[in-house]
Amino acid sequence: METVMDYGRDVVVHFYAPFDEKWDEDEFELEKVAEAVESAPALKITKINGISNEKPSDFPEVGYIPCTWMFPANDKHNPRYFNKTIGGFTAENLLKWIKAEASHPVEAPGLSDTAMEPPPDAEMEKAATTSKPPPVQQPKPKPNPQKSKSKAKLDDVMKELNNLRKEMKKDEL
């Protein structure tokens, strides 16, 4: 909590679940950004196991896990959410978001601005693929009624978190 509330720096926190299938990929991208900005004294990139760590009572609701939030130096009680559904969880997208939301200028010599732009061939490839209809998504399989105890416990925790979040939103209104 002390790291997040450090008013001298912007703090990016990635909340993860170790059992998440994409965690290894997300961690790799997160580490690329952390290495690229490690010389920035006003920025801290960190991660926390959102399942095994208890959230302090004065900590804002983070929503679903995995998720990434920035706690800006100049606005700690109004964190910013990184929407990874737009463009995916890549080092380049994460860095663009950090630069846009940070209280202090961010330099990332390890990830240049040109690396964040798609190569010219990618634009042509994108145009070619957008004329095709989107792939048909297969329906999700129905959950097995014989859930494991840990899965059932996780479901209960997520329901409780969602209920708390709804109550907090009602209180804000």
C-alpha positions as a printed Julia matrix, in Angstrom:
173×3 Matrix{Float64}:
   0.0     0.0     0.0
   2.91    2.37    0.74
   4.22    1.93   -2.8
   0.85    2.71   -4.36
   0.28    5.78   -2.19
   3.77    7.26   -2.84
   2.82   10.8    -3.93
   6.18   11.27   -5.64
   5.5     8.79   -8.4
   2.91    7.27  -10.68
   2.36    3.61   -9.79
   1.07    0.99  -12.22
  -0.27   -2.14  -10.53
  -1.16   -5.29  -12.43
  -3.48   -7.55  -10.44
  -3.13  -11.13  -11.64
  -4.31  -14.63  -10.87
  -1.56  -17.27  -11.08
  -3.98  -19.8   -12.56
  -4.93  -17.46  -15.42
  -4.02  -19.06  -18.75
  -2.62  -15.8   -20.14
  -0.63  -14.77  -17.06
   2.73  -15.83  -18.54
   2.1   -13.71  -21.63
   0.88  -10.74  -19.59
   3.86  -10.99  -17.23
   6.28  -11.0   -20.18
   4.7    -7.82  -21.61
   4.61   -6.17  -18.18
   8.3    -6.94  -17.62
   9.21   -5.46  -21.02
   7.57   -2.18  -19.99
   9.14   -2.27  -16.52
  12.61   -2.73  -18.03
  12.03    0.03  -20.58
  11.03    2.57  -17.92
  13.27    1.46  -15.05
  15.28    4.69  -15.31
  12.14    6.81  -14.81
  12.28    7.85  -11.13
   8.66    9.05  -11.07
   7.17    5.76  -12.29
   6.86    2.35  -10.63
   5.53   -0.77  -12.38
   4.46   -3.57  -10.07
   2.29   -6.66   -9.92
   0.32   -8.32   -7.17
  -1.39  -11.67   -6.86
  -4.97  -10.47   -6.62
  -6.19  -13.8    -5.31
  -3.84  -14.55   -2.42
  -3.34  -10.98   -1.19
  -5.98   -9.26    0.87
  -6.95   -5.78   -0.26
  -6.56   -3.04    2.38
  -9.89   -1.53    3.42
  -9.03    1.93    2.06
  -7.89    0.53   -1.3
 -10.21    1.21   -4.27
 -12.21   -1.64   -5.78
 -10.21   -3.17   -8.64
 -12.98   -5.19  -10.28
 -12.16   -8.36  -12.14
  -8.75  -10.01  -12.14
  -6.59   -9.75  -14.18
  -6.64   -5.98  -14.45
  -4.17   -3.12  -14.57
  -4.53    0.21  -12.79
  -2.45    3.36  -12.53
  -2.4     5.41   -9.36
  -1.17    8.82  -10.62
   1.09   10.83   -8.35
  -1.24   13.82   -8.48
  -4.51   11.88   -8.04
  -4.01    8.75   -5.91
  -7.66    8.38   -4.98
  -8.79    8.39   -8.61
  -6.94    5.47  -10.23
  -6.99    4.9   -13.99
  -7.99    1.57  -15.56
  -6.12    0.04  -18.5
  -8.64   -1.47  -20.94
  -6.73   -4.34  -22.49
  -9.67   -5.3   -24.69
  -8.7    -2.4   -26.97
  -5.56   -3.54  -28.75
  -4.62   -6.26  -26.29
  -2.19   -6.43  -23.39
   1.05   -5.6   -25.18
   4.07   -3.67  -23.97
   3.46   -1.06  -26.65
  -0.2    -0.5   -25.75
   0.59   -0.45  -22.05
   3.34    2.12  -22.61
   1.06    4.34  -24.72
  -1.52    4.24  -21.93
   1.08    5.0   -19.26
   2.37    7.99  -21.23
  -1.19    9.28  -21.69
  -2.19    8.88  -18.02
   1.05    9.64  -16.16
   1.46   12.75  -14.01
   5.11   13.03  -15.06
   6.71   12.65  -18.51
   7.76    9.06  -19.22
  10.81    8.15  -21.26
  11.16    4.56  -22.46
  14.44    4.14  -24.31
  13.94    0.36  -24.46
  10.64    0.73  -26.32
  10.95    3.53  -28.83
   7.93    5.4   -30.14
   8.57    3.95  -33.59
   8.35    0.45  -32.12
   4.86    1.31  -30.94
   3.63    2.06  -34.44
   2.7    -0.83  -36.72
   5.06   -1.39  -39.65
   3.72   -0.26  -43.06
   3.12   -3.89  -44.1
   0.91   -4.38  -41.05
  -1.48   -1.66  -42.24
  -1.88   -3.37  -45.62
  -2.32   -6.74  -43.92
  -4.89   -5.25  -41.56
  -6.83   -3.76  -44.47
  -6.79   -7.11  -46.25
  -8.03   -9.02  -43.23
 -10.77   -6.56  -42.29
 -12.7    -7.34  -45.47
 -13.22  -10.9   -44.24
 -16.09  -11.63  -41.89
 -15.08  -12.09  -38.27
 -14.5   -15.68  -37.2
 -17.46  -17.45  -35.68
 -17.0   -17.89  -31.97
 -17.76  -21.29  -30.59
 -20.24  -21.32  -27.72
 -18.64  -21.71  -24.34
 -19.05  -25.17  -22.89
 -21.49  -25.44  -20.04
 -19.76  -25.51  -16.67
 -19.31  -28.87  -15.07
 -21.73  -29.22  -12.14
 -18.98  -31.08  -10.27
 -16.9   -27.96   -9.54
 -13.81  -28.35   -7.48
 -13.9   -26.81   -4.03
 -11.31  -24.18   -4.95
 -13.27  -23.14   -8.05
 -16.46  -22.87   -6.0
 -14.63  -20.79   -3.4
 -13.23  -18.51   -6.09
 -16.71  -18.07   -7.55
 -18.01  -17.1    -4.11
 -15.2   -14.56   -3.66
 -15.84  -13.03   -7.09
 -19.58  -12.76   -6.35
 -18.8   -11.06   -3.06
 -16.4    -8.64   -4.77
 -19.02   -7.79   -7.38
 -21.66   -7.22   -4.69
 -19.28   -4.94   -2.78
 -18.53   -3.0    -5.95
 -22.26   -2.55   -6.63
 -22.81   -1.32   -3.08
 -19.94    1.17   -3.41
 -21.4     2.52   -6.66
 -24.81    2.94   -5.0
 -23.14    4.85   -2.15
 -21.4     7.14   -4.66
 -24.72    8.06   -6.28
